[in-house]
Amino acid sequence: MAEYLVVSAVAGEARYAPEGIPVVVTGVGKTAAAVATARALGERDTTDLVVLNVGTTGALRHGMVGLYLPSQVINHDINADAVRALGLDPRETLQVEGGDGTVLASGDVFVTDPVIRARLAERAHLVDMEAYGVVYACQQYGVPVRVVKHVSDSADESALDWPALVDASAKVLGEWVTAYVS
């Protein structure tokens, strides 16, 4: 029987996670997410563990609303071509099992600029700041992970209203987690 661990950037995103499911709050950004996730995995038996990375996301394309389970997470703020030119693998794209086909661009840039948004929309549907770090850590530990994101904004100037929008997304995320673990 599977055990679950909810991983979110901020406590508000996991506010409605069901009782009894442990929650890890990572902090903002890929590095904080990777370190907190790795620490949590290193402190427990991961034999039957599934990590549920739940959180908000910005929509990079018009008309995207609701809940998504990305199949790919892209590290969007690494210069992958330059790293490859050095003969190294930047692993800028990670596959996520059980996704819905959407692509999530993950990076340390809080996207509000329309030029950055348009550039990212060429490669991805959604944007966040932590999923890449969470997925990377889970893959290093051999732990299955599901990325579950709810659109809170359009990754434009409306993203600055994010604090006021988190609770509505958290309710939908909590309902998804409750149904998934039942």
Short mmCIF file of N, CA and C in Angstrom, two decimals:
data_model
loop_
_atom_site.label_atom_id
_atom_site.label_comp_id
_atom_site.label_asym_id
_atom_site.label_seq_id
_atom_site.Cartn_x
_atom_site.Cartn_y
_atom_site.Cartn_z
N MET A 1 0.85 -1.19 0.00
CA MET A 1 0.00 0.00 0.00
C MET A 1 0.89 1.24 0.00
N ALA A 2 0.57 2.17 -0.89
CA ALA A 2 1.39 3.37 -1.03
C ALA A 2 1.22 4.30 0.15
N GLU A 3 2.31 4.98 0.45
CA GLU A 3 2.29 6.09 1.41
C GLU A 3 2.57 7.35 0.61
N TYR A 4 2.10 8.48 1.10
CA TYR A 4 2.20 9.72 0.35
C TYR A 4 2.90 10.79 1.15
N LEU A 5 3.56 11.67 0.42
CA LEU A 5 4.19 12.85 0.98
C LEU A 5 3.83 14.02 0.08
N VAL A 6 3.15 15.02 0.64
CA VAL A 6 2.81 16.22 -0.12
C VAL A 6 3.97 17.20 0.01
N VAL A 7 4.42 17.72 -1.13
CA VAL A 7 5.51 18.69 -1.16
C VAL A 7 5.00 19.94 -1.86
N SER A 8 5.08 21.08 -1.16
CA SER A 8 4.63 22.37 -1.71
C SER A 8 5.65 23.44 -1.38
N ALA A 9 5.64 24.50 -2.16
CA ALA A 9 6.58 25.61 -1.93
C ALA A 9 6.24 26.37 -0.66
N VAL A 10 4.95 26.66 -0.48
CA VAL A 10 4.50 27.43 0.68
C VAL A 10 3.36 26.70 1.36
N ALA A 11 3.20 26.94 2.65
CA ALA A 11 2.18 26.24 3.43
C ALA A 11 0.77 26.45 2.86
N GLY A 12 0.50 27.63 2.35
CA GLY A 12 -0.83 27.93 1.83
C GLY A 12 -1.25 27.02 0.69
N GLU A 13 -0.30 26.54 -0.11
CA GLU A 13 -0.65 25.66 -1.23
C GLU A 13 -1.11 24.29 -0.74
N ALA A 14 -0.64 23.86 0.42
CA ALA A 14 -0.98 22.54 0.96
C ALA A 14 -1.98 22.64 2.11
N ARG A 15 -2.58 23.80 2.30
CA ARG A 15 -3.47 24.05 3.44
C ARG A 15 -4.58 23.01 3.56
N TYR A 16 -5.08 22.49 2.44
CA TYR A 16 -6.22 21.58 2.47
C TYR A 16 -5.82 20.13 2.20
N ALA A 17 -4.56 19.80 2.39
CA ALA A 17 -4.13 18.40 2.29
C ALA A 17 -4.84 17.61 3.39
N PRO A 18 -5.20 16.37 3.09
CA PRO A 18 -5.94 15.59 4.10
C PRO A 18 -5.13 15.33 5.36
N GLU A 19 -5.83 15.22 6.48
CA GLU A 19 -5.21 14.87 7.76
C GLU A 19 -4.45 13.56 7.60
N GLY A 20 -3.31 13.47 8.25
CA GLY A 20 -2.54 12.23 8.24
C GLY A 20 -1.54 12.11 7.11
N ILE A 21 -1.61 12.98 6.12
CA ILE A 21 -0.63 12.97 5.02
C ILE A 21 0.45 13.99 5.40
N PRO A 22 1.70 13.54 5.54
CA PRO A 22 2.76 14.50 5.87
C PRO A 22 2.95 15.52 4.75
N VAL A 23 3.29 16.75 5.16
CA VAL A 23 3.50 17.85 4.21
C VAL A 23 4.90 18.42 4.44
N VAL A 24 5.63 18.63 3.35
CA VAL A 24 6.92 19.30 3.39
C VAL A 24 6.75 20.63 2.67
N VAL A 25 7.10 21.72 3.34
CA VAL A 25 7.09 23.05 2.75
C VAL A 25 8.54 23.38 2.41
N THR A 26 8.81 23.57 1.12
CA THR A 26 10.19 23.69 0.65
C THR A 26 10.75 25.10 0.69
N GLY A 27 9.89 26.10 0.55
CA GLY A 27 10.35 27.44 0.27
C GLY A 27 10.36 27.66 -1.23
N VAL A 28 10.66 28.86 -1.65
CA VAL A 28 10.54 29.26 -3.05
C VAL A 28 11.83 28.98 -3.83
N GLY A 29 11.66 28.46 -5.03
CA GLY A 29 12.78 28.26 -5.95
C GLY A 29 13.23 26.82 -6.04
N LYS A 30 13.93 26.53 -7.15
CA LYS A 30 14.36 25.15 -7.44
C LYS A 30 15.35 24.62 -6.41
N THR A 31 16.29 25.43 -5.97
CA THR A 31 17.29 24.95 -5.02
C THR A 31 16.65 24.60 -3.69
N ALA A 32 15.84 25.49 -3.15
CA ALA A 32 15.15 25.22 -1.88
C ALA A 32 14.28 23.98 -2.01
N ALA A 33 13.60 23.83 -3.15
CA ALA A 33 12.72 22.68 -3.36
C ALA A 33 13.51 21.38 -3.41
N ALA A 34 14.63 21.39 -4.13
CA ALA A 34 15.44 20.17 -4.24
C ALA A 34 16.03 19.77 -2.89
N VAL A 35 16.55 20.74 -2.15
CA VAL A 35 17.18 20.44 -0.86
C VAL A 35 16.13 19.94 0.14
N ALA A 36 15.01 20.61 0.25
CA ALA A 36 13.98 20.20 1.21
C ALA A 36 13.41 18.83 0.85
N THR A 37 13.22 18.58 -0.43
CA THR A 37 12.69 17.28 -0.86
C THR A 37 13.71 16.19 -0.58
N ALA A 38 14.97 16.42 -0.92
CA ALA A 38 16.01 15.42 -0.66
C ALA A 38 16.15 15.14 0.84
N ARG A 39 16.10 16.18 1.64
CA ARG A 39 16.19 16.00 3.09
C ARG A 39 15.02 15.14 3.58
N ALA A 40 13.81 15.44 3.12
CA ALA A 40 12.63 14.68 3.54
C ALA A 40 12.73 13.21 3.10
N LEU A 41 13.23 12.98 1.90
CA LEU A 41 13.36 11.60 1.41
C LEU A 41 14.45 10.85 2.16
N GLY A 42 15.51 11.54 2.51
CA GLY A 42 16.61 10.92 3.23
C GLY A 42 16.26 10.55 4.66
N GLU A 43 15.22 11.16 5.19
CA GLU A 43 14.82 10.93 6.59
C GLU A 43 13.74 9.87 6.75
N ARG A 44 13.32 9.22 5.66
CA ARG A 44 12.22 8.24 5.80
C ARG A 44 12.45 7.05 4.89
N ASP A 45 11.70 6.01 5.19
CA ASP A 45 11.69 4.82 4.33
C ASP A 45 10.90 5.19 3.08
N THR A 46 11.51 5.05 1.94
CA THR A 46 10.87 5.45 0.68
C THR A 46 10.33 4.26 -0.10
N THR A 47 10.32 3.08 0.50
CA THR A 47 9.93 1.86 -0.21
C THR A 47 8.60 1.99 -0.94
N ASP A 48 7.56 2.44 -0.27
CA ASP A 48 6.23 2.54 -0.89
C ASP A 48 5.77 3.98 -1.01
N LEU A 49 6.71 4.91 -1.01
CA LEU A 49 6.38 6.34 -0.99
C LEU A 49 6.11 6.88 -2.38
N VAL A 50 5.11 7.74 -2.47
CA VAL A 50 4.82 8.52 -3.67
C VAL A 50 4.78 9.98 -3.24
N VAL A 51 5.57 10.82 -3.90
CA VAL A 51 5.57 12.26 -3.61
C VAL A 51 4.55 12.94 -4.50
N LEU A 52 3.74 13.78 -3.89
CA LEU A 52 2.75 14.59 -4.61
C LEU A 52 3.18 16.04 -4.52
N ASN A 53 3.76 16.55 -5.60
CA ASN A 53 4.18 17.95 -5.63
C ASN A 53 2.98 18.79 -6.05
N VAL A 54 2.31 19.41 -5.06
CA VAL A 54 1.12 20.19 -5.34
C VAL A 54 1.42 21.67 -5.18
N GLY A 55 0.88 22.46 -6.09
CA GLY A 55 1.10 23.90 -5.99
C GLY A 55 0.42 24.67 -7.10
N THR A 56 0.63 25.96 -7.05
CA THR A 56 0.06 26.86 -8.04
C THR A 56 0.99 26.95 -9.24
N THR A 57 0.43 27.42 -10.33
CA THR A 57 1.19 27.58 -11.56
C THR A 57 0.64 28.76 -12.36
N GLY A 58 1.49 29.34 -13.16
CA GLY A 58 1.06 30.37 -14.09
C GLY A 58 0.81 29.75 -15.45
N ALA A 59 -0.26 30.17 -16.10
CA ALA A 59 -0.57 29.69 -17.46
C ALA A 59 0.23 30.51 -18.47
N LEU A 60 0.94 29.83 -19.34
CA LEU A 60 1.73 30.53 -20.36
C LEU A 60 0.95 30.72 -21.66
N ARG A 61 -0.16 30.01 -21.78
CA ARG A 61 -0.96 30.07 -23.00
C ARG A 61 -2.39 30.46 -22.66
N HIS A 62 -3.00 31.20 -23.56
CA HIS A 62 -4.36 31.70 -23.36
C HIS A 62 -5.34 30.55 -23.18
N GLY A 63 -6.27 30.72 -22.25
CA GLY A 63 -7.34 29.76 -22.06
C GLY A 63 -7.02 28.60 -21.14
N MET A 64 -5.81 28.53 -20.62
CA MET A 64 -5.46 27.43 -19.72
C MET A 64 -5.91 27.78 -18.31
N VAL A 65 -6.82 27.01 -17.78
CA VAL A 65 -7.34 27.19 -16.43
C VAL A 65 -7.49 25.83 -15.78
N GLY A 66 -7.58 25.79 -14.48
CA GLY A 66 -7.86 24.54 -13.79
C GLY A 66 -6.63 23.77 -13.37
N LEU A 67 -6.80 22.46 -13.28
CA LEU A 67 -5.80 21.55 -12.72
C LEU A 67 -5.07 20.80 -13.84
N TYR A 68 -3.75 20.66 -13.67
CA TYR A 68 -2.92 19.94 -14.65
C TYR A 68 -1.95 19.02 -13.94
N LEU A 69 -1.61 17.92 -14.61
CA LEU A 69 -0.60 16.97 -14.13
C LEU A 69 0.48 16.87 -15.21
N PRO A 70 1.46 17.76 -15.17
CA PRO A 70 2.47 17.80 -16.23
C PRO A 70 3.22 16.48 -16.41
N SER A 71 3.55 16.19 -17.67
CA SER A 71 4.32 15.01 -18.04
C SER A 71 5.80 15.31 -18.19
N GLN A 72 6.12 16.58 -18.36
CA GLN A 72 7.51 17.02 -18.48
C GLN A 72 7.71 18.28 -17.66
N VAL A 73 8.89 18.37 -17.06
CA VAL A 73 9.28 19.58 -16.35
C VAL A 73 10.60 20.04 -16.96
N ILE A 74 10.62 21.30 -17.38
CA ILE A 74 11.81 21.88 -18.01
C ILE A 74 12.44 22.89 -17.07
N ASN A 75 13.75 22.78 -16.88
CA ASN A 75 14.51 23.80 -16.14
C ASN A 75 14.73 24.94 -17.13
N HIS A 76 13.91 25.98 -17.05
CA HIS A 76 13.91 27.00 -18.11
C HIS A 76 14.98 28.07 -17.96
N ASP A 77 15.62 28.17 -16.81
CA ASP A 77 16.59 29.25 -16.68
C ASP A 77 18.04 28.75 -16.58
N ILE A 78 18.30 27.65 -17.27
CA ILE A 78 19.67 27.16 -17.42
C ILE A 78 20.05 27.34 -18.90
N ASN A 79 21.29 27.67 -19.15
CA ASN A 79 21.76 27.79 -20.52
C ASN A 79 22.21 26.40 -20.98
N ALA A 80 21.21 25.58 -21.31
CA ALA A 80 21.45 24.17 -21.62
C ALA A 80 22.35 23.98 -22.84
N ASP A 81 22.20 24.81 -23.85
CA ASP A 81 23.04 24.67 -25.05
C ASP A 81 24.51 24.90 -24.72
N ALA A 82 24.80 25.88 -23.89
CA ALA A 82 26.19 26.15 -23.50
C ALA A 82 26.76 25.00 -22.68
N VAL A 83 25.94 24.44 -21.79
CA VAL A 83 26.39 23.31 -20.97
C VAL A 83 26.67 22.10 -21.86
N ARG A 84 25.79 21.86 -22.85
CA ARG A 84 26.00 20.77 -23.80
C ARG A 84 27.26 20.98 -24.61
N ALA A 85 27.53 22.25 -24.98
CA ALA A 85 28.74 22.57 -25.76
C ALA A 85 30.01 22.24 -24.98
N LEU A 86 29.92 22.19 -23.68
CA LEU A 86 31.05 21.81 -22.83
C LEU A 86 31.19 20.29 -22.71
N GLY A 87 30.26 19.57 -23.34
CA GLY A 87 30.29 18.12 -23.29
C GLY A 87 29.57 17.53 -22.10
N LEU A 88 28.74 18.33 -21.44
CA LEU A 88 28.01 17.87 -20.26
C LEU A 88 26.51 17.80 -20.56
N ASP A 89 25.81 16.98 -19.79
CA ASP A 89 24.37 16.84 -19.96
C ASP A 89 23.67 17.71 -18.92
N PRO A 90 22.97 18.77 -19.34
CA PRO A 90 22.31 19.67 -18.38
C PRO A 90 21.02 19.10 -17.80
N ARG A 91 20.52 18.00 -18.36
CA ARG A 91 19.26 17.39 -17.91
C ARG A 91 18.16 18.45 -17.72
N GLU A 92 18.01 19.31 -18.70
CA GLU A 92 17.04 20.39 -18.55
C GLU A 92 15.59 19.93 -18.66
N THR A 93 15.35 18.72 -19.16
CA THR A 93 13.99 18.20 -19.26
C THR A 93 13.89 16.88 -18.50
N LEU A 94 12.93 16.82 -17.59
CA LEU A 94 12.69 15.61 -16.82
C LEU A 94 11.29 15.10 -17.15
N GLN A 95 11.18 13.80 -17.35
CA GLN A 95 9.88 13.17 -17.63
C GLN A 95 9.20 12.84 -16.30
N VAL A 96 7.88 12.99 -16.27
CA VAL A 96 7.09 12.67 -15.08
C VAL A 96 6.03 11.66 -15.49
N GLU A 97 6.07 10.49 -14.85
CA GLU A 97 5.10 9.42 -15.16
C GLU A 97 3.69 9.85 -14.78
N GLY A 98 2.72 9.36 -15.55
CA GLY A 98 1.32 9.57 -15.20
C GLY A 98 0.79 10.95 -15.46
N GLY A 99 1.49 11.73 -16.26
CA GLY A 99 1.04 13.10 -16.54
C GLY A 99 0.00 13.15 -17.62
N ASP A 100 -0.48 14.36 -17.87
CA ASP A 100 -1.55 14.58 -18.84
C ASP A 100 -1.05 15.15 -20.17
N GLY A 101 0.27 15.19 -20.35
CA GLY A 101 0.84 15.69 -21.60
C GLY A 101 1.28 17.14 -21.55
N THR A 102 0.93 17.86 -20.50
CA THR A 102 1.35 19.26 -20.42
C THR A 102 2.82 19.34 -20.04
N VAL A 103 3.43 20.45 -20.42
CA VAL A 103 4.83 20.73 -20.12
C VAL A 103 4.88 21.92 -19.18
N LEU A 104 5.64 21.76 -18.10
CA LEU A 104 5.79 22.79 -17.07
C LEU A 104 7.21 23.33 -17.12
N ALA A 105 7.35 24.63 -17.35
CA ALA A 105 8.65 25.30 -17.28
C ALA A 105 8.87 25.71 -15.82
N SER A 106 9.99 25.29 -15.26
CA SER A 106 10.26 25.55 -13.85
C SER A 106 11.56 26.32 -13.75
N GLY A 107 11.56 27.40 -12.98
CA GLY A 107 12.77 28.20 -12.86
C GLY A 107 12.67 29.18 -11.72
N ASP A 108 13.77 29.84 -11.46
CA ASP A 108 13.83 30.76 -10.33
C ASP A 108 13.32 32.16 -10.67
N VAL A 109 12.83 32.35 -11.87
CA VAL A 109 12.27 33.63 -12.29
C VAL A 109 10.77 33.63 -12.02
N PHE A 110 10.29 34.60 -11.24
CA PHE A 110 8.86 34.78 -11.05
C PHE A 110 8.36 35.53 -12.28
N VAL A 111 7.65 34.84 -13.16
CA VAL A 111 7.34 35.38 -14.48
C VAL A 111 6.15 36.33 -14.42
N THR A 112 6.43 37.59 -14.77
CA THR A 112 5.40 38.62 -14.94
C THR A 112 5.61 39.40 -16.23
N ASP A 113 6.77 39.23 -16.85
CA ASP A 113 7.15 39.96 -18.05
C ASP A 113 6.56 39.27 -19.29
N PRO A 114 5.82 40.02 -20.14
CA PRO A 114 5.19 39.41 -21.32
C PRO A 114 6.21 38.84 -22.32
N VAL A 115 7.39 39.40 -22.39
CA VAL A 115 8.41 38.88 -23.32
C VAL A 115 8.91 37.51 -22.84
N ILE A 116 9.18 37.40 -21.55
CA ILE A 116 9.62 36.11 -20.98
C ILE A 116 8.49 35.09 -21.10
N ARG A 117 7.27 35.52 -20.82
CA ARG A 117 6.12 34.63 -20.92
C ARG A 117 5.99 34.08 -22.33
N ALA A 118 6.08 34.94 -23.33
CA ALA A 118 5.94 34.51 -24.73
C ALA A 118 7.05 33.53 -25.12
N ARG A 119 8.27 33.79 -24.67
CA ARG A 119 9.40 32.91 -24.97
C ARG A 119 9.18 31.54 -24.34
N LEU A 120 8.73 31.51 -23.09
CA LEU A 120 8.48 30.24 -22.41
C LEU A 120 7.31 29.48 -23.04
N ALA A 121 6.30 30.21 -23.51
CA ALA A 121 5.11 29.58 -24.11
C ALA A 121 5.45 28.80 -25.37
N GLU A 122 6.59 29.09 -25.99
CA GLU A 122 7.01 28.33 -27.17
C GLU A 122 7.41 26.90 -26.80
N ARG A 123 7.77 26.67 -25.54
CA ARG A 123 8.26 25.36 -25.09
C ARG A 123 7.37 24.70 -24.05
N ALA A 124 6.50 25.48 -23.40
CA ALA A 124 5.76 24.93 -22.27
C ALA A 124 4.36 25.53 -22.19
N HIS A 125 3.52 24.86 -21.42
CA HIS A 125 2.14 25.32 -21.19
C HIS A 125 2.01 26.13 -19.91
N LEU A 126 2.82 25.75 -18.90
CA LEU A 126 2.69 26.30 -17.55
C LEU A 126 4.06 26.68 -17.03
N VAL A 127 4.08 27.48 -15.94
CA VAL A 127 5.35 27.88 -15.32
C VAL A 127 5.21 27.87 -13.81
N ASP A 128 6.27 27.41 -13.13
CA ASP A 128 6.34 27.49 -11.67
C ASP A 128 7.80 27.70 -11.28
N MET A 129 8.08 27.60 -9.98
CA MET A 129 9.44 27.85 -9.51
C MET A 129 10.06 26.67 -8.75
N GLU A 130 9.33 25.58 -8.57
CA GLU A 130 9.86 24.49 -7.72
C GLU A 130 9.82 23.09 -8.31
N ALA A 131 8.92 22.81 -9.22
CA ALA A 131 8.68 21.42 -9.65
C ALA A 131 9.95 20.73 -10.15
N TYR A 132 10.79 21.43 -10.90
CA TYR A 132 12.01 20.80 -11.41
C TYR A 132 12.86 20.28 -10.25
N GLY A 133 13.04 21.07 -9.21
CA GLY A 133 13.84 20.65 -8.06
C GLY A 133 13.24 19.46 -7.34
N VAL A 134 11.92 19.44 -7.20
CA VAL A 134 11.23 18.33 -6.53
C VAL A 134 11.38 17.06 -7.36
N VAL A 135 11.11 17.15 -8.66
CA VAL A 135 11.20 15.97 -9.54
C VAL A 135 12.64 15.46 -9.59
N TYR A 136 13.60 16.37 -9.69
CA TYR A 136 15.00 15.96 -9.74
C TYR A 136 15.38 15.18 -8.49
N ALA A 137 15.03 15.70 -7.32
CA ALA A 137 15.35 15.02 -6.07
C ALA A 137 14.68 13.65 -6.00
N CYS A 138 13.40 13.58 -6.37
CA CYS A 138 12.69 12.30 -6.34
C CYS A 138 13.34 11.29 -7.28
N GLN A 139 13.73 11.72 -8.47
CA GLN A 139 14.38 10.80 -9.41
C GLN A 139 15.72 10.33 -8.88
N GLN A 140 16.45 11.19 -8.20
CA GLN A 140 17.73 10.78 -7.62
C GLN A 140 17.53 9.71 -6.54
N TYR A 141 16.43 9.77 -5.83
CA TYR A 141 16.13 8.80 -4.77
C TYR A 141 15.32 7.60 -5.29
N GLY A 142 14.92 7.63 -6.56
CA GLY A 142 14.12 6.53 -7.11
C GLY A 142 12.71 6.49 -6.58
N VAL A 143 12.18 7.65 -6.22
CA VAL A 143 10.84 7.74 -5.63
C VAL A 143 9.87 8.30 -6.68
N PRO A 144 8.74 7.61 -6.91
CA PRO A 144 7.75 8.13 -7.85
C PRO A 144 7.22 9.50 -7.40
N VAL A 145 6.94 10.34 -8.38
CA VAL A 145 6.43 11.68 -8.09
C VAL A 145 5.33 12.01 -9.07
N ARG A 146 4.30 12.68 -8.57
CA ARG A 146 3.24 13.25 -9.41
C ARG A 146 3.30 14.75 -9.21
N VAL A 147 3.27 15.49 -10.29
CA VAL A 147 3.25 16.95 -10.23
C VAL A 147 1.81 17.37 -10.50
N VAL A 148 1.22 18.10 -9.55
CA VAL A 148 -0.18 18.51 -9.64
C VAL A 148 -0.22 20.02 -9.45
N LYS A 149 -0.60 20.73 -10.50
CA LYS A 149 -0.57 22.19 -10.46
C LYS A 149 -1.94 22.76 -10.81
N HIS A 150 -2.30 23.82 -10.10
CA HIS A 150 -3.55 24.53 -10.38
C HIS A 150 -3.20 25.94 -10.84
N VAL A 151 -3.79 26.35 -11.95
CA VAL A 151 -3.52 27.67 -12.52
C VAL A 151 -4.09 28.75 -11.60
N SER A 152 -3.18 29.61 -11.13
CA SER A 152 -3.58 30.71 -10.25
C SER A 152 -3.57 32.06 -10.98
N ASP A 153 -2.83 32.11 -12.09
CA ASP A 153 -2.66 33.38 -12.80
C ASP A 153 -2.18 33.10 -14.22
N SER A 154 -1.97 34.17 -14.97
CA SER A 154 -1.55 34.04 -16.37
C SER A 154 -0.09 34.40 -16.59
N ALA A 155 0.73 34.29 -15.55
CA ALA A 155 2.17 34.57 -15.66
C ALA A 155 2.41 35.92 -16.34
N ASP A 156 1.63 36.91 -15.92
CA ASP A 156 1.78 38.28 -16.40
C ASP A 156 1.65 39.18 -15.17
N GLU A 157 1.27 40.43 -15.38
CA GLU A 157 1.15 41.32 -14.23
C GLU A 157 0.13 40.84 -13.21
N SER A 158 -0.82 39.99 -13.64
CA SER A 158 -1.81 39.44 -12.70
C SER A 158 -1.15 38.52 -11.68
N ALA A 159 0.04 38.01 -11.98
CA ALA A 159 0.75 37.13 -11.05
C ALA A 159 1.10 37.85 -9.75
N LEU A 160 1.17 39.15 -9.80
CA LEU A 160 1.48 39.90 -8.58
C LEU A 160 0.35 39.81 -7.56
N ASP A 161 -0.84 39.37 -7.99
CA ASP A 161 -1.97 39.14 -7.09
C ASP A 161 -1.94 37.74 -6.49
N TRP A 162 -0.86 36.98 -6.75
CA TRP A 162 -0.75 35.60 -6.31
C TRP A 162 -1.13 35.37 -4.84
N PRO A 163 -0.68 36.19 -3.90
CA PRO A 163 -1.05 35.92 -2.50
C PRO A 163 -2.56 35.84 -2.26
N ALA A 164 -3.31 36.62 -3.01
CA ALA A 164 -4.77 36.61 -2.85
C ALA A 164 -5.43 35.44 -3.58
N LEU A 165 -4.70 34.78 -4.47
CA LEU A 165 -5.26 33.72 -5.30
C LEU A 165 -4.92 32.32 -4.80
N VAL A 166 -3.95 32.21 -3.91
CA VAL A 166 -3.45 30.91 -3.47
C VAL A 166 -4.53 30.05 -2.83
N ASP A 167 -5.38 30.60 -1.98
CA ASP A 167 -6.34 29.80 -1.25
C ASP A 167 -7.32 29.09 -2.19
N ALA A 168 -7.78 29.76 -3.22
CA ALA A 168 -8.71 29.12 -4.16
C ALA A 168 -8.03 27.93 -4.84
N SER A 169 -6.77 28.09 -5.23
CA SER A 169 -6.04 26.98 -5.82
C SER A 169 -5.82 25.86 -4.81
N ALA A 170 -5.48 26.23 -3.58
CA ALA A 170 -5.22 25.23 -2.54
C ALA A 170 -6.43 24.35 -2.29
N LYS A 171 -7.62 24.90 -2.36
CA LYS A 171 -8.83 24.10 -2.16
C LYS A 171 -8.96 23.03 -3.24
N VAL A 172 -8.73 23.41 -4.49
CA VAL A 172 -8.80 22.46 -5.60
C VAL A 172 -7.70 21.40 -5.46
N LEU A 173 -6.50 21.83 -5.10
CA LEU A 173 -5.40 20.89 -4.90
C LEU A 173 -5.70 19.91 -3.76
N GLY A 174 -6.25 20.41 -2.67
CA GLY A 174 -6.61 19.55 -1.55
C GLY A 174 -7.66 18.52 -1.94
N GLU A 175 -8.63 18.94 -2.74
CA GLU A 175 -9.66 18.00 -3.21
C GLU A 175 -9.03 16.92 -4.09
N TRP A 176 -8.08 17.30 -4.95
CA TRP A 176 -7.41 16.32 -5.80
C TRP A 176 -6.64 15.32 -4.95
N VAL A 177 -5.85 15.81 -3.99
CA VAL A 177 -5.06 14.92 -3.13
C VAL A 177 -5.99 13.97 -2.37
N THR A 178 -7.06 14.49 -1.81
CA THR A 178 -8.01 13.66 -1.06
C THR A 178 -8.55 12.54 -1.93
N ALA A 179 -8.97 12.86 -3.16
CA ALA A 179 -9.49 11.84 -4.07
C ALA A 179 -8.41 10.85 -4.48
N TYR A 180 -7.20 11.32 -4.71
CA TYR A 180 -6.10 10.47 -5.18
C TYR A 180 -5.67 9.45 -4.13
N VAL A 181 -5.60 9.86 -2.90
CA VAL A 181 -5.10 8.97 -1.83
C VAL A 181 -6.21 8.06 -1.28
N SER A 182 -7.46 8.31 -1.64
CA SER A 182 -8.58 7.51 -1.11
C SER A 182 -8.69 6.17 -1.81
#
